[in-house]
XYZ file of C-alpha atoms in Angstrom:
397
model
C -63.029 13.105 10.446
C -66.880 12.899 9.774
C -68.702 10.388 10.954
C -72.146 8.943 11.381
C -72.869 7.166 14.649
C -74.076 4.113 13.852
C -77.710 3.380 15.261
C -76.879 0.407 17.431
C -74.043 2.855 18.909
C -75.633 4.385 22.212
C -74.291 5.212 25.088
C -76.847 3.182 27.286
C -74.998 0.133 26.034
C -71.466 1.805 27.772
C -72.753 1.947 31.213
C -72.423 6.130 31.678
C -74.403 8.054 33.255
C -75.634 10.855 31.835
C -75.261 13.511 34.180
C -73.535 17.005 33.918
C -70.553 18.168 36.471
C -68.201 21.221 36.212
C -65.166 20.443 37.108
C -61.776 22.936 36.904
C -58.545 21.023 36.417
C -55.773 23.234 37.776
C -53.493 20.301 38.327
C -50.864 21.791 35.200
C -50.662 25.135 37.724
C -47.552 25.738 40.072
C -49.729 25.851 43.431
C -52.304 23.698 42.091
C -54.845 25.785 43.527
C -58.415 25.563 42.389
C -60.532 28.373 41.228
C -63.795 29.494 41.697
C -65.929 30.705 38.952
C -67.157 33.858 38.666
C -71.501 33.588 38.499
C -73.564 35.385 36.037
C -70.595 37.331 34.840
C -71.621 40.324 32.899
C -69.969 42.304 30.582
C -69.097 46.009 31.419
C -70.768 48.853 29.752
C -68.623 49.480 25.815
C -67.510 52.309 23.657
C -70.594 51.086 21.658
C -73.315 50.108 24.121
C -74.510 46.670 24.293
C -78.240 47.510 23.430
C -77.182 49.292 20.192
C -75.330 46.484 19.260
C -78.042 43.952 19.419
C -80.532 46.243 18.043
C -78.156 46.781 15.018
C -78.327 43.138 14.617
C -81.872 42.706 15.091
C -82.759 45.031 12.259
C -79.726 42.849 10.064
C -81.566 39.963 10.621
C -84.826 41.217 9.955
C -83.891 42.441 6.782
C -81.777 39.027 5.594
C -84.605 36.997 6.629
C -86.919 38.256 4.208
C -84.481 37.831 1.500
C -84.207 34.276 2.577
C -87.622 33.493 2.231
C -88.006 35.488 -1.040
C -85.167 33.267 -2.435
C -86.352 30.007 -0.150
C -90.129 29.823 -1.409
C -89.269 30.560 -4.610
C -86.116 27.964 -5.758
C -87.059 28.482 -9.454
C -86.333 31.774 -9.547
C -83.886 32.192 -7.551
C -81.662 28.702 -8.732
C -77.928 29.206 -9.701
C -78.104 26.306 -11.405
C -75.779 26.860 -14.708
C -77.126 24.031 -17.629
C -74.708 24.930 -20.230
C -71.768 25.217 -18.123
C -69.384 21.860 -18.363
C -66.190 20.915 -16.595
C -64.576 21.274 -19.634
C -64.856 24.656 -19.276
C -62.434 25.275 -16.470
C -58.461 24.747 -16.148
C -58.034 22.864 -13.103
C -55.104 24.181 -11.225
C -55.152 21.550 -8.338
C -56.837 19.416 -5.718
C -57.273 21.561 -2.827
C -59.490 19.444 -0.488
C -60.878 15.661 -0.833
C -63.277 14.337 1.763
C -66.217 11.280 1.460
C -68.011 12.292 -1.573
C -65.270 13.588 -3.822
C -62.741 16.749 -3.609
C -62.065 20.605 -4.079
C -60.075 21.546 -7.213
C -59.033 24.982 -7.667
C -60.366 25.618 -11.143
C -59.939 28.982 -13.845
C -63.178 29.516 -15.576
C -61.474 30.135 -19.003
C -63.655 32.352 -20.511
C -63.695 34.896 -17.942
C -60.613 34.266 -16.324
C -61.909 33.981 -13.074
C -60.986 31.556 -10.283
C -63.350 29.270 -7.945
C -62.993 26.604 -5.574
C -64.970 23.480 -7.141
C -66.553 21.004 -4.721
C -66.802 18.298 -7.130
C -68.883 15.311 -5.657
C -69.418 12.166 -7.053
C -73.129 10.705 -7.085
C -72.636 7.206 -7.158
C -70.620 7.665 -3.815
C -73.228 10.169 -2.191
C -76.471 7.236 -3.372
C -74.431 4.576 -2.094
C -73.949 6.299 1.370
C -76.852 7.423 1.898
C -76.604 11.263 1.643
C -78.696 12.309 -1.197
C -80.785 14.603 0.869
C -78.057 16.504 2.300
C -76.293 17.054 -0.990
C -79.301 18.610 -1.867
C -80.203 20.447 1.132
C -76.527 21.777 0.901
C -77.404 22.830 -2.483
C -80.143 24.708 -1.218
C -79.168 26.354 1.204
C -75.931 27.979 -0.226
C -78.046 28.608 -3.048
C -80.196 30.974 -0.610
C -78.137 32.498 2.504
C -75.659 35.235 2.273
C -73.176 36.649 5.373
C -69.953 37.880 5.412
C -68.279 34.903 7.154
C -70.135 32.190 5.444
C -68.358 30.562 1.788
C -70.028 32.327 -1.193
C -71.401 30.096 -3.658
C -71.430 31.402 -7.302
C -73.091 28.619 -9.488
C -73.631 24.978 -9.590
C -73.896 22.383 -12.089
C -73.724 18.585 -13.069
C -72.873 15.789 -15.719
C -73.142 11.979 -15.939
C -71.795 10.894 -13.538
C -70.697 13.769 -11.020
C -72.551 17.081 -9.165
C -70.121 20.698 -9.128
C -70.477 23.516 -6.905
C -68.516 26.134 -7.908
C -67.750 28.335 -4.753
C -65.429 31.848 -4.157
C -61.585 30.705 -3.181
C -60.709 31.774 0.347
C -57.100 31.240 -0.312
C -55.375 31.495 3.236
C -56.172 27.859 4.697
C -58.135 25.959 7.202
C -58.330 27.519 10.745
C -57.312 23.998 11.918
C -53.897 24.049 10.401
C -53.255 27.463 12.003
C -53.975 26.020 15.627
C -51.744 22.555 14.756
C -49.435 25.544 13.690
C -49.360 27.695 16.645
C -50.576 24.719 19.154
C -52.482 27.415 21.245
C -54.123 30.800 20.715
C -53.826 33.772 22.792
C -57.666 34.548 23.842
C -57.827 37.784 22.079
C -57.317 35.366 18.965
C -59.576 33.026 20.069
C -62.334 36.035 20.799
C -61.974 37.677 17.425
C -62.430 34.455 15.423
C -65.461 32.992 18.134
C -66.896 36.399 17.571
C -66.991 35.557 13.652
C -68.560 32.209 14.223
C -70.702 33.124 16.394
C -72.562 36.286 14.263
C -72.567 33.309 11.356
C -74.372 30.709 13.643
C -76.975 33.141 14.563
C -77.334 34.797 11.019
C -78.142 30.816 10.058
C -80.360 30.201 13.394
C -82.379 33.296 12.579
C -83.424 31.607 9.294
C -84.267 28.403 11.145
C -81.093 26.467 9.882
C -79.042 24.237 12.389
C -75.568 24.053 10.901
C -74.476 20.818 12.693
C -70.786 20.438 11.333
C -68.702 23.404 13.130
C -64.996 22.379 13.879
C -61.875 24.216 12.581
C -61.354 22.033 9.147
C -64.833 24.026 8.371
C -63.156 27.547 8.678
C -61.599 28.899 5.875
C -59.166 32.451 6.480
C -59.471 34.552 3.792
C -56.387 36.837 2.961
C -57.424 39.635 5.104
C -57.280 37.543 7.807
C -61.374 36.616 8.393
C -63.132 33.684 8.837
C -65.687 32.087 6.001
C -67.420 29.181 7.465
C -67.828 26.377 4.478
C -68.986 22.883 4.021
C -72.872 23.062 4.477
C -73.175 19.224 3.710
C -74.891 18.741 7.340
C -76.537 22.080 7.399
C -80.548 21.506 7.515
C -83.764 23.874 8.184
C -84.727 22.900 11.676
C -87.809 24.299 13.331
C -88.432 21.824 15.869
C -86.538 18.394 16.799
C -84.536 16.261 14.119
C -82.836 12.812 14.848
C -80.148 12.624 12.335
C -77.037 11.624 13.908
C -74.480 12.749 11.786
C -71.026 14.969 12.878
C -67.621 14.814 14.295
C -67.264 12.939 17.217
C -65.370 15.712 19.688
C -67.930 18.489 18.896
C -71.286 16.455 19.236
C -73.962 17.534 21.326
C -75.032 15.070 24.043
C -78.314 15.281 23.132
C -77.090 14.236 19.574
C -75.508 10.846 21.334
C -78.094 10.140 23.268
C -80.522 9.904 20.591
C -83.077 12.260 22.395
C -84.227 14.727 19.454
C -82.169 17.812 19.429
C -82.577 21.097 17.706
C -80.338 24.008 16.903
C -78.527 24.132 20.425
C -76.287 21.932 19.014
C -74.229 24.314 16.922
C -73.748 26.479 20.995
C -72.707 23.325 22.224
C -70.219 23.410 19.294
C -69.090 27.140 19.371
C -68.031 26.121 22.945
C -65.881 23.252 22.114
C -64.271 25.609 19.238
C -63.442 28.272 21.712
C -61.722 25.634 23.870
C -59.989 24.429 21.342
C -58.251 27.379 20.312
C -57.726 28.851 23.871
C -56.332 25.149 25.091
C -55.214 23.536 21.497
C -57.274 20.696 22.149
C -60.999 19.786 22.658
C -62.467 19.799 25.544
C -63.521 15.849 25.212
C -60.893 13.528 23.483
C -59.812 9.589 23.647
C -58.601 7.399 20.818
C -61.521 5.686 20.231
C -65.231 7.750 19.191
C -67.063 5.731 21.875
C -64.505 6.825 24.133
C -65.137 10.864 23.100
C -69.103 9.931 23.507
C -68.868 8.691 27.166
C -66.398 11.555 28.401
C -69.319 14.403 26.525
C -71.900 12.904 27.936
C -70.760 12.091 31.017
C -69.925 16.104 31.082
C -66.425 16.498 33.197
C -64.976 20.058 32.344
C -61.160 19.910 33.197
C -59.852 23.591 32.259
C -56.182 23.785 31.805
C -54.750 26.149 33.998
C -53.779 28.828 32.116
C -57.333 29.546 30.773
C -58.747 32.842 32.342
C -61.786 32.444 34.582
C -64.036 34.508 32.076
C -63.049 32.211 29.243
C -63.879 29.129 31.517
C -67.420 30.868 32.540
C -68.371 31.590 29.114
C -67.255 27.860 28.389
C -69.326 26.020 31.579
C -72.347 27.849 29.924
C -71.685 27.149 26.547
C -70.634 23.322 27.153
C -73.865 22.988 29.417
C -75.572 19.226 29.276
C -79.221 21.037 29.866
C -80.096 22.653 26.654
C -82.390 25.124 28.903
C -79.492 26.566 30.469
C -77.206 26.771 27.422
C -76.097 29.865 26.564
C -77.866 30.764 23.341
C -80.552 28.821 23.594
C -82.405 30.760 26.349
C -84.817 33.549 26.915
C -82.363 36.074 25.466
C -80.773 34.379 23.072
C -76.996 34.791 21.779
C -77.254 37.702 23.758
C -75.995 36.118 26.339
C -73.095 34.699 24.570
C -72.287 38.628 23.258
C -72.414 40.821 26.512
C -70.809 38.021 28.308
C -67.451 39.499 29.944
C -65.134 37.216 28.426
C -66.321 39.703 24.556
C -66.092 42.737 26.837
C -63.528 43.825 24.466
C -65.314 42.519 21.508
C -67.437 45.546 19.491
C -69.606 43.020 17.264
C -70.565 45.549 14.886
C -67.264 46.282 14.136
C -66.623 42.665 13.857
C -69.163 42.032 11.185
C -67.830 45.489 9.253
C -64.498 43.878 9.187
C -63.011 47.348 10.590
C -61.229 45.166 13.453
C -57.557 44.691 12.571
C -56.597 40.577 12.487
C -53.893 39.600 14.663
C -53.019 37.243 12.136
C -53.047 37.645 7.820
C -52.245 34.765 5.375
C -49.270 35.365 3.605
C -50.663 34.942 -0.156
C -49.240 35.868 -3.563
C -52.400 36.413 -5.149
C -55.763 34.379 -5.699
C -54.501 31.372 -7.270
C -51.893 30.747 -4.449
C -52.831 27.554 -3.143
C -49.414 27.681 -0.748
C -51.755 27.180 2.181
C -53.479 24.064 1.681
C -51.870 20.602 1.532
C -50.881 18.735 -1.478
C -53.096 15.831 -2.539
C -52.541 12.977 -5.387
C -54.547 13.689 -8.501
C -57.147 11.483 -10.061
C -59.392 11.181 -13.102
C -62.869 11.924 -12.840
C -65.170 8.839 -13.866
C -67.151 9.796 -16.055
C -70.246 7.636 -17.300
C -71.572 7.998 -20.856
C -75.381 8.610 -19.793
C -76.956 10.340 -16.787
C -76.571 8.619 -14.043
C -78.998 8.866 -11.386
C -81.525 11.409 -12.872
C -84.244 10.999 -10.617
C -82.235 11.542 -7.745
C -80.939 14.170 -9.054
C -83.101 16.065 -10.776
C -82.922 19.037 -8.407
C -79.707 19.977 -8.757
């Protein structure tokens, strides 16, 4: 569920204090013993030694920076934007996805026979809520970034009364229905899709964008088994502080609740509770209520289930850390410290990002137009006014 905290929501007016404690729940255990955690683990030396690996990605990032910018500071060159291209000209196979602003119909682009997932979004809804920025900065962005585990988008469009992005189909499902599906992951499971997420957070924080929505509905597996992270509705270019308070109530930031100014920390804050997630098959901070989820994150109690290895629940401590200056990836050294931490010992990120590491785990898919993976939804007709709506709004699309 998305949601925006409203502005009189804060947690002053729930009575919590807003201090940070580690605490290690082995009540679940046989003995019930607690455990201490290892300090300023380190991870031992690789096949493929740590330096190279970081100077590999340091070049990368280099290098994809300046094609950002080239494609950033120069939108009218660069635009996909595709005037002559109508709705009309697709067969739409299905509804794939609906959230706020519309849904995601798989759709066969008839002339060339080729198949995309389009995010169809209607602008009445996003004017009336309030998100007419962040459709466009979404725009934007996917117009401009390129990564191997981030959604491609091909072209975009609009009509009267609705905006289209027409992005590749990653055809295997969400990464959340695979966790309701197994309940748990092993952690070698949980490392090889963390690693994924975690080269595509820095590939986005190395071009100054905070990402801001990362949870498992936001993970699409593509049929070779690898991650594509989609849905850049939140996503925004963040050089210093911005107050927006916009996300999913289990994988906010404290800084985020508290209303304090936060910057791109918060997606590290939000790798950690995805890493938890799949190791425990549940978040780290839950309740019934979102007020409820706010007071237990800010309030900052780590209980570890008890079968969760002492590496996973170091790397964890400093990725769910209340003090941004001690959060892993936000430091000195960067996500450094996230990749030759010992719980990715195992972990050879360059072979990651080459996709030469064999996936535990493949969707079973019949070929690019199966849609077996994704629930069903009820169909509806698109409105569909008989003059631009919205124009000025719009015009940048």
């Amino acid at each position: 569920m998305e949601v925006f905290l409203p502005a009189s929501t804060k947690i002053s007016d729930c009575d919590v204090e807003a201090t940070f404690v580690l605490e290690i729940n082995d009540t679940d255990s046989e003995n019930g013993d607690t455990v201490e955690m290892p300090v300023n683990a380190k991870a031992p030396v690789k096949v493929r030694p740590m330096e190279e690996q970081l100077n590999y990605f340091s070049s990368y990032l280099r290098s994809a920076k300046e094609k950002f910018l080239a494609k950033w500071e120069n939108p009218e060159k660069t635009s996909l934007a595709s005037d002559d291209t109508k709705l009309n000209d697709f067969s739409i196979v299905k509804t794939i996805g609906t959230g706020s602003f519309g849904r995601v119909v798989l759709g066969e682009h008839v002339a060339s026979g080729k198949f995309y997932a389009i995010k169809i979004l209607h602008k009445a809804k996003i004017v009336r809520l309030k998100q007419v920025e962040h459709t466009l900065n979404e725009k934007r962005i996917l117009e401009t970034i390129s990564f191997p585990f981030i959604v491609d988008m091909q072209f975009h469009f609009k009509d009267n009364s609705n905006l289209y992005m027409a992005l590749e189909f990653v055809n295997g499902g969400e990464l959340f229905s695979l966790i309701r599906k197994e309940g748990k992951f092993k952690e070698d499971t949980a490392r090889f899709y963390g690693s994924q997420v975690i080269l595509a957070i820095e590939y986005l924080h190395s071009i100054d964008i905070a990402y801001r929505d990362l949870k498992p509905e936001n993970l699409l597996i593509d049929n070779s088994g690898y991650l594509k992270l989609t849905d850049f509705g939140f996503a925004k270019m963040v050089r210093g502080r911005t107050w927006t308070l916009c996300g999913t109530p289990e994988y906010l930031a404290p800084e985020i609740i508290l209303s304090k100014g936060y910057g791109r920390a918060v997606d590290w804050w939000a790798v950690g509770v995805l890493i938890f997630e799949m190791i425990a098959g549940y978040p780290p901070f839950f309740a019934d209520q979102p007020i409820q989820v706010y007071e237990k994150i800010v309030a900052g109690k780590l209980r570890f289930p008890f079968f969760m290895s002492l590496d996973a629940r170091n790397l964890l401590s400093n990725l769910l850390q209340g003090d941004t200056t001690k959060r892993f990836g936000n430091m000195r050294n960067g996500v450094a410290d996230i990749q030759s931490h010992i719980w990715f010992s195992s972990i050879d990120w360059v072979d990651i990002f080459e996709r030469k590491v064999v996936p535990q785990f493949v969707p079973s898919v019949l070929d690019a137009t199966d849609t077996s993976n994704f629930d069903d939804y009820p169909e509806e007709i698109l409105p569909q006014a008989k003059s631009m709506q919205y124009e000025e709004e719009f015009e940048d699309f």
